[in-house]
Short mmCIF file of C-alpha atoms in Angstrom, two decimals:
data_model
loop_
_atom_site.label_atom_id
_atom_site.label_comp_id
_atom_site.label_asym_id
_atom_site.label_seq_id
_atom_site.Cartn_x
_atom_site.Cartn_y
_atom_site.Cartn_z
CA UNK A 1 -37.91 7.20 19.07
CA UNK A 2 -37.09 6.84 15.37
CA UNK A 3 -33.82 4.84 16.19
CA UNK A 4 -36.33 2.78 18.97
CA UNK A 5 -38.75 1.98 16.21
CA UNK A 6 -36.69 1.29 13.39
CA UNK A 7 -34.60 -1.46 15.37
CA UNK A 8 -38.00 -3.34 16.48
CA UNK A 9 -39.10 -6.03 13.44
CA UNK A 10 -41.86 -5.40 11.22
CA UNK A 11 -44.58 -7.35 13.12
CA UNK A 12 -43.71 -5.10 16.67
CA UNK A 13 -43.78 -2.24 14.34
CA UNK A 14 -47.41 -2.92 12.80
CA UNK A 15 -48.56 -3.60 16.25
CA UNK A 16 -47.37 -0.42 18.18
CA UNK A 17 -48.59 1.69 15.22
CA UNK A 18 -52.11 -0.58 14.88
CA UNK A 19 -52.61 -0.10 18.54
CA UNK A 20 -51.60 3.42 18.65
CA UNK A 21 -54.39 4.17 15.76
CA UNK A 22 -57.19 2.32 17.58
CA UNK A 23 -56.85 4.34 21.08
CA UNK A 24 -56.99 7.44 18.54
CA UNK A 25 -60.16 6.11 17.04
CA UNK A 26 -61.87 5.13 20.18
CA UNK A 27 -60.50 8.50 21.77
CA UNK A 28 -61.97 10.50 18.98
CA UNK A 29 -65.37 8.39 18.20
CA UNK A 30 -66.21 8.72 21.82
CA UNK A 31 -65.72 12.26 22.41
CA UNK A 32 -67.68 12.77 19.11
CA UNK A 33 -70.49 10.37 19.82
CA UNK A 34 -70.67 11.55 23.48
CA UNK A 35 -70.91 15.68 22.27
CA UNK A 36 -74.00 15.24 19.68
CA UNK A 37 -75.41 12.05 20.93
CA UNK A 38 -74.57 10.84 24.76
CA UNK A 39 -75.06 7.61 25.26
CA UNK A 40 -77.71 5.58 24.26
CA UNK A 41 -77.80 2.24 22.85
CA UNK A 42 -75.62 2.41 19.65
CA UNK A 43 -72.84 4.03 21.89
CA UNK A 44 -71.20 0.60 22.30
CA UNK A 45 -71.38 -0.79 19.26
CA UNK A 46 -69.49 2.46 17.55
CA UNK A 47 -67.21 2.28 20.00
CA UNK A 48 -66.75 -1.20 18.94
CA UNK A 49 -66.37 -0.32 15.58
CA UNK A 50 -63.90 2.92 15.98
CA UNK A 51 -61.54 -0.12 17.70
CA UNK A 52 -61.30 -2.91 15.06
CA UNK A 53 -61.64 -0.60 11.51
CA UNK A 54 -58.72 0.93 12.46
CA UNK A 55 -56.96 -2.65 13.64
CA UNK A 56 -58.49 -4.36 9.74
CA UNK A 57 -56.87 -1.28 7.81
CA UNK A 58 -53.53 -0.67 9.93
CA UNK A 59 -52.27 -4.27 10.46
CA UNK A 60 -52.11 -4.76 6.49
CA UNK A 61 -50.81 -1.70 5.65
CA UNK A 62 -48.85 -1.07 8.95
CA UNK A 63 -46.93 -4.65 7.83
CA UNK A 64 -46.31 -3.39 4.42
CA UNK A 65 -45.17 -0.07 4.98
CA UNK A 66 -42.74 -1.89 8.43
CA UNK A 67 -41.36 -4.42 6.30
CA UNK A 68 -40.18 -1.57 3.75
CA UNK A 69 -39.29 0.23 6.45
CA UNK A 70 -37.14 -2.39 7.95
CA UNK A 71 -35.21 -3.62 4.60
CA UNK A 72 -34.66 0.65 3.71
CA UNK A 73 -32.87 0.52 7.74
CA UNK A 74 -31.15 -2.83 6.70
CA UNK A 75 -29.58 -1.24 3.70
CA UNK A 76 -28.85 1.68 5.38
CA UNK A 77 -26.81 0.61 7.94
CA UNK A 78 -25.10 -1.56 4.82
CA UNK A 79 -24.53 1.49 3.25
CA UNK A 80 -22.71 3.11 6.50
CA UNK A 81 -20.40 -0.24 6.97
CA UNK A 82 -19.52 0.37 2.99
CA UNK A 83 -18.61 3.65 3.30
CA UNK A 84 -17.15 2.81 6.58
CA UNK A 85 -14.62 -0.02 5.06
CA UNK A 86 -13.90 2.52 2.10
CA UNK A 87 -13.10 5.07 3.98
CA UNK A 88 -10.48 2.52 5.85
CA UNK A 89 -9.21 1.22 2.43
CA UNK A 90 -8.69 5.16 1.50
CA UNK A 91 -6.44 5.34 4.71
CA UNK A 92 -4.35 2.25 4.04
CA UNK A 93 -4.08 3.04 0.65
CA UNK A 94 -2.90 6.83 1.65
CA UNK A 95 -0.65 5.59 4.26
CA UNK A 96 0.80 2.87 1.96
CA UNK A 97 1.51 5.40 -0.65
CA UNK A 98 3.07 8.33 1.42
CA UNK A 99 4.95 5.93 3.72
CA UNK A 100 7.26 3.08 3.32
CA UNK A 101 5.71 -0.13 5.12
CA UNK A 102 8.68 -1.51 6.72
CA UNK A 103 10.06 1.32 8.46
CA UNK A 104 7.20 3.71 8.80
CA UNK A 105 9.06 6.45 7.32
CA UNK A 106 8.21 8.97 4.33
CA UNK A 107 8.12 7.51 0.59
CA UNK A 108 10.53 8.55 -1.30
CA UNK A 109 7.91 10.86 -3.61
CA UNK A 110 6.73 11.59 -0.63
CA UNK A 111 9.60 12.71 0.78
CA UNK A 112 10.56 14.76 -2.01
CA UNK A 113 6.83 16.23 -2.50
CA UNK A 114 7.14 17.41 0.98
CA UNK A 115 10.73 18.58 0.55
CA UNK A 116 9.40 21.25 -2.30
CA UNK A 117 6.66 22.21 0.28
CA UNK A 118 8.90 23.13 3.06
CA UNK A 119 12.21 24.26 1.49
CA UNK A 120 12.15 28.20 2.04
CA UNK A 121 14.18 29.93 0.06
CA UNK A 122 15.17 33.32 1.87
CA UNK A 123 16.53 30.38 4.49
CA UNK A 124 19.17 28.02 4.72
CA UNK A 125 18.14 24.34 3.94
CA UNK A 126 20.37 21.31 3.80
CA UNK A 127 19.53 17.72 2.16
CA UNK A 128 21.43 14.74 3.00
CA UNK A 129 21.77 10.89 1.95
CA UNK A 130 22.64 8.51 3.92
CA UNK A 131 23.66 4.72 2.79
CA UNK A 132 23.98 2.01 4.55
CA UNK A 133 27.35 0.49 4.28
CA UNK A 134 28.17 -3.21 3.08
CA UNK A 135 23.96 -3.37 3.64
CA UNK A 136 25.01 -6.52 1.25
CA UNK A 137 26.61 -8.41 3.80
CA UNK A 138 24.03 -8.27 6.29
CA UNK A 139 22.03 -10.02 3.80
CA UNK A 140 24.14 -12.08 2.72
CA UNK A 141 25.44 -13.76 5.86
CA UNK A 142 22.08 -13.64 8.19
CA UNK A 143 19.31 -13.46 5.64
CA UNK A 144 16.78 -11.11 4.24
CA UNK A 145 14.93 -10.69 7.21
CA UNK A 146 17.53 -9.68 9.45
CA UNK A 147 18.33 -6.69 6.82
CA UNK A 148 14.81 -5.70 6.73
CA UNK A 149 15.52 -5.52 10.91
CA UNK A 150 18.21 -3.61 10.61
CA UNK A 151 16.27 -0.84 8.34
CA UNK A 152 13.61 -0.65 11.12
CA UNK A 153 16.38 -0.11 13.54
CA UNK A 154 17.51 2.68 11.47
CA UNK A 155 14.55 4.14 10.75
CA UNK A 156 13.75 4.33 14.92
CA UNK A 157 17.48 6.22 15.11
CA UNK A 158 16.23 8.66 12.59
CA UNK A 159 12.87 9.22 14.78
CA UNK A 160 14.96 9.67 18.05
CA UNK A 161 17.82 11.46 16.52
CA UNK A 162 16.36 14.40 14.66
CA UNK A 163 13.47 16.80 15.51
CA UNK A 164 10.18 16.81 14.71
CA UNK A 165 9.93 19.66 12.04
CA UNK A 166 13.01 17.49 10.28
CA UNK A 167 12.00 15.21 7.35
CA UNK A 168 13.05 11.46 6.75
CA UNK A 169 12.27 8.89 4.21
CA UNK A 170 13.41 5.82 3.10
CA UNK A 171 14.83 6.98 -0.96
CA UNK A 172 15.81 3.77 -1.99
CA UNK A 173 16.97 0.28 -0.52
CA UNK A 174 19.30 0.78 2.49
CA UNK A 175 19.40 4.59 1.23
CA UNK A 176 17.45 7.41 3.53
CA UNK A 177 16.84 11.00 2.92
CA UNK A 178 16.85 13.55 5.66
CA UNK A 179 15.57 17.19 4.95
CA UNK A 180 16.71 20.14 7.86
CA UNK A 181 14.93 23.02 7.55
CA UNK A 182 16.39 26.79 8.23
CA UNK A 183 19.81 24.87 9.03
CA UNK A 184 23.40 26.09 7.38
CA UNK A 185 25.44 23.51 5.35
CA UNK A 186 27.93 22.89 8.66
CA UNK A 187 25.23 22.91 10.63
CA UNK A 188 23.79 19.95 8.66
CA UNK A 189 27.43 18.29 8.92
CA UNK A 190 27.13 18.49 12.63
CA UNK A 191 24.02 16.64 13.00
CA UNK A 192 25.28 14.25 10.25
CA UNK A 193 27.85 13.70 12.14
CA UNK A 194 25.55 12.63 15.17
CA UNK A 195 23.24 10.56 13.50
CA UNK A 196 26.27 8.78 12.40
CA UNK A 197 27.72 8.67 15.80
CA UNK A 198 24.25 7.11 16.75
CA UNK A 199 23.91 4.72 14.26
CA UNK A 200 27.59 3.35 14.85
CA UNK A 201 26.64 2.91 18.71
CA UNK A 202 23.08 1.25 18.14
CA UNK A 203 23.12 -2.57 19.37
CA UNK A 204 22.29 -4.70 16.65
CA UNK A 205 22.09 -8.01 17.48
CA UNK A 206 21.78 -9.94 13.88
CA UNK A 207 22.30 -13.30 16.12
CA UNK A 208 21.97 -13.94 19.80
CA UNK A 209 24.85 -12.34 21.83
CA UNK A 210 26.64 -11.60 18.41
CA UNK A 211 26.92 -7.96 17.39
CA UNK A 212 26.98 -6.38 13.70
CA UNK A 213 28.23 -2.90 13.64
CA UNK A 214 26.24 -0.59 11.49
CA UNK A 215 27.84 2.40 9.84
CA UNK A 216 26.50 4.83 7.26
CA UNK A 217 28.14 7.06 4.49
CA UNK A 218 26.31 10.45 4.80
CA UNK A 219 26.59 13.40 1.91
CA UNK A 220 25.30 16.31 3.25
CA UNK A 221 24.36 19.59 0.71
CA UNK A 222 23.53 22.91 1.18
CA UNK A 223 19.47 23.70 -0.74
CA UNK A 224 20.16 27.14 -3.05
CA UNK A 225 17.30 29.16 -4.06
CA UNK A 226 18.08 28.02 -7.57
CA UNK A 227 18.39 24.71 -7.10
CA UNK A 228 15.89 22.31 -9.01
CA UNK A 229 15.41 18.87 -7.30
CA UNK A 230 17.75 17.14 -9.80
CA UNK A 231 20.40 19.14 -8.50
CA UNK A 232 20.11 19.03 -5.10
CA UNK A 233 20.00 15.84 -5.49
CA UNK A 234 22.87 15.08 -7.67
CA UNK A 235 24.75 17.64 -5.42
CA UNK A 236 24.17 15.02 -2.49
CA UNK A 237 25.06 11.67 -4.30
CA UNK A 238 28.08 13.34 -5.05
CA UNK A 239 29.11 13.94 -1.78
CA UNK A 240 27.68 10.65 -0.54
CA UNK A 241 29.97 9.28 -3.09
CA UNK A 242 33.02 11.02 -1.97
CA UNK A 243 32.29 9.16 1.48
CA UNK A 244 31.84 5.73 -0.07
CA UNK A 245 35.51 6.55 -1.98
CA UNK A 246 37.59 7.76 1.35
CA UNK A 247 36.17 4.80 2.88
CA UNK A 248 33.14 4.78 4.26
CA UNK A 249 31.95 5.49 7.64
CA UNK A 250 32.02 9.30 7.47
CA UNK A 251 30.08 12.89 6.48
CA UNK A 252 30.96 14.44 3.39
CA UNK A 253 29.60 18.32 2.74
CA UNK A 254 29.42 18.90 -0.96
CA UNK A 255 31.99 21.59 -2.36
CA UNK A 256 32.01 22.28 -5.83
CA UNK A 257 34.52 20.65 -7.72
CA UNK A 258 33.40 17.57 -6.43
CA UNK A 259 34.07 13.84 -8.75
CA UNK A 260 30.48 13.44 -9.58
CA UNK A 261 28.82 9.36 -9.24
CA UNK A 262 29.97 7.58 -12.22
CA UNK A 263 27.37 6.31 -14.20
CA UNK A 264 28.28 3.08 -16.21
CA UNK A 265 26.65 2.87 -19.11
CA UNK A 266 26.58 6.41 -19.82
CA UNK A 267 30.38 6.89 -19.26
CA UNK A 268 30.90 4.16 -20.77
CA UNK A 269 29.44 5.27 -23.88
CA UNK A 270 31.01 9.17 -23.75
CA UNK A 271 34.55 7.30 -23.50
CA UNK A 272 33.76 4.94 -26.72
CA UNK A 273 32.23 8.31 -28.76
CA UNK A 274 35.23 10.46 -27.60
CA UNK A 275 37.74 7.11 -28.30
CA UNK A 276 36.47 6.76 -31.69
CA UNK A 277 36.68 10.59 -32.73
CA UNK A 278 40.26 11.28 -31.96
CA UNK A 279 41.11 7.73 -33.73
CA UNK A 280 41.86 7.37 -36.85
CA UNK A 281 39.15 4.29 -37.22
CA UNK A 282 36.53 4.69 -40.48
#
């Protein structure tokens, strides 16, 4: 009844509540009247009057308090389509920060934050990177657009490749990160292996009825109990890098020992300090 009422505009509303009050009135005066008095001659004209007093004081009032009414409804159902569309914004904003738009796959903070979540020490865990390889080409010979294809193609390989308690994000560029839980290191080399496999034998069609071939470098790592995340990490580049160096196109577990990623400019600047202090240069 309330939602019935509030719906109807303010003159409806003044009526239905005017007329509503003067069946009361007559209702009530005559029964009154009728008990004390009966009916004589001045029974008509109070009924009379028990049907427009309350029609002269309702119909002002009733259109006052109505057309409050009404606007307090109005802005109420404003209110509900605000919080509605925030709500929404919340979601897109949520889903653009946890996920990467293109492929629909984990952020890389996200990926990691849910990494540190799930990673159970007492168990085996294994991290791996995988890198698209000469992603530069692709680029560079069919255009932007056609890479960003290519990374949704990926990212659907990744979805029908690995199982659903497994975690993948997009970690950088044309770089993914894939997180097995309770799996062994060779265990994790396995299933690099097949998502590698899968990748190589995905059509990808850059150009009508011409083919690209898409491999990936993959360094796979074991997760220790002790490991912080800048270690794991590192522990997978490495390996990642050993597949880049013996050519690409392969799965590389981490062992230690391993020729860690160069990194230029810091290299670059051990190799001038440690230059300069065994020369004889003042």
């Amino acid at each position: 009844m309330n939602t019935t009422m509030s719906s109807l505009s303010p003159i409806r509303q003044t009526a239905i509540i005017s007329a509503i009050a003067a069946l009361l009135s007559v209702a009530f005066t005559g029964t009154v009247y009728l008990l004390f008095f009966g009916v004589d001659d001045r029974f008509w004209p109070a009924i009379n009057m028990s049907l427009l007093i309350p029609w002269a004081i309702t119909i002002p009032l009733g259109l006052h308090m109505s057309k409050q009414r009404y606007k307090l409804v109005g802005l109420t159902n404003r209110l509900k389509e605000a919080q509605t569309k925030l709500r929404d914004a919340n979601k897109a904003l949520e889903q653009r920060a946890n996920f990467d738009g293109m492929t629909g796959l984990l952020s890389r903070d996200s990926f990691f934050d849910q990494l540190e979540l799930m990673r159970v020490d007492e168990k085996a865990n294994v991290l791996m990177i995988i890198d698209v390889d000469h992603f530069k080409n692709i680029n560079d010979n069919f255009g932007h657009p056609i890479g960003d294809q290519a990374l949704i193609l990926l990212g659907k390989v990744f979805r029908k490749t690995l199982r659903d308690n497994d975690l993948v994000g997009r970690i950088g560029g044309e770089e993914f990160g894939v997180f097995l839980p309770e799996t062994s290191a060779p265990e994790g080399q396995i299933i690099g292996e097949i998502i590698r496999h899968e990748i190589e034998n995905t059509i990808f069609e850059p150009c009508h009825n011409m083919r690209h071939v898409i491999t990936v470098s993959i360094g796979v790592t074991d997760i220790a109990s002790h490991h912080q995340r800048a270690a794991i990490l590192g522990n997978a580049d490495t390996a990642l890098f050993t597949a880049k160096r013996r050519g690409r196109n392969q799965v590389v577990l981490f062992e230690p020992g391993m020729r860690a990623k160069p990194r230029p400019v810091h290299d670059t600047v051990q190799n001038l300090k440690s230059a300069i202090s065994h020369s004889n240069f003042r």
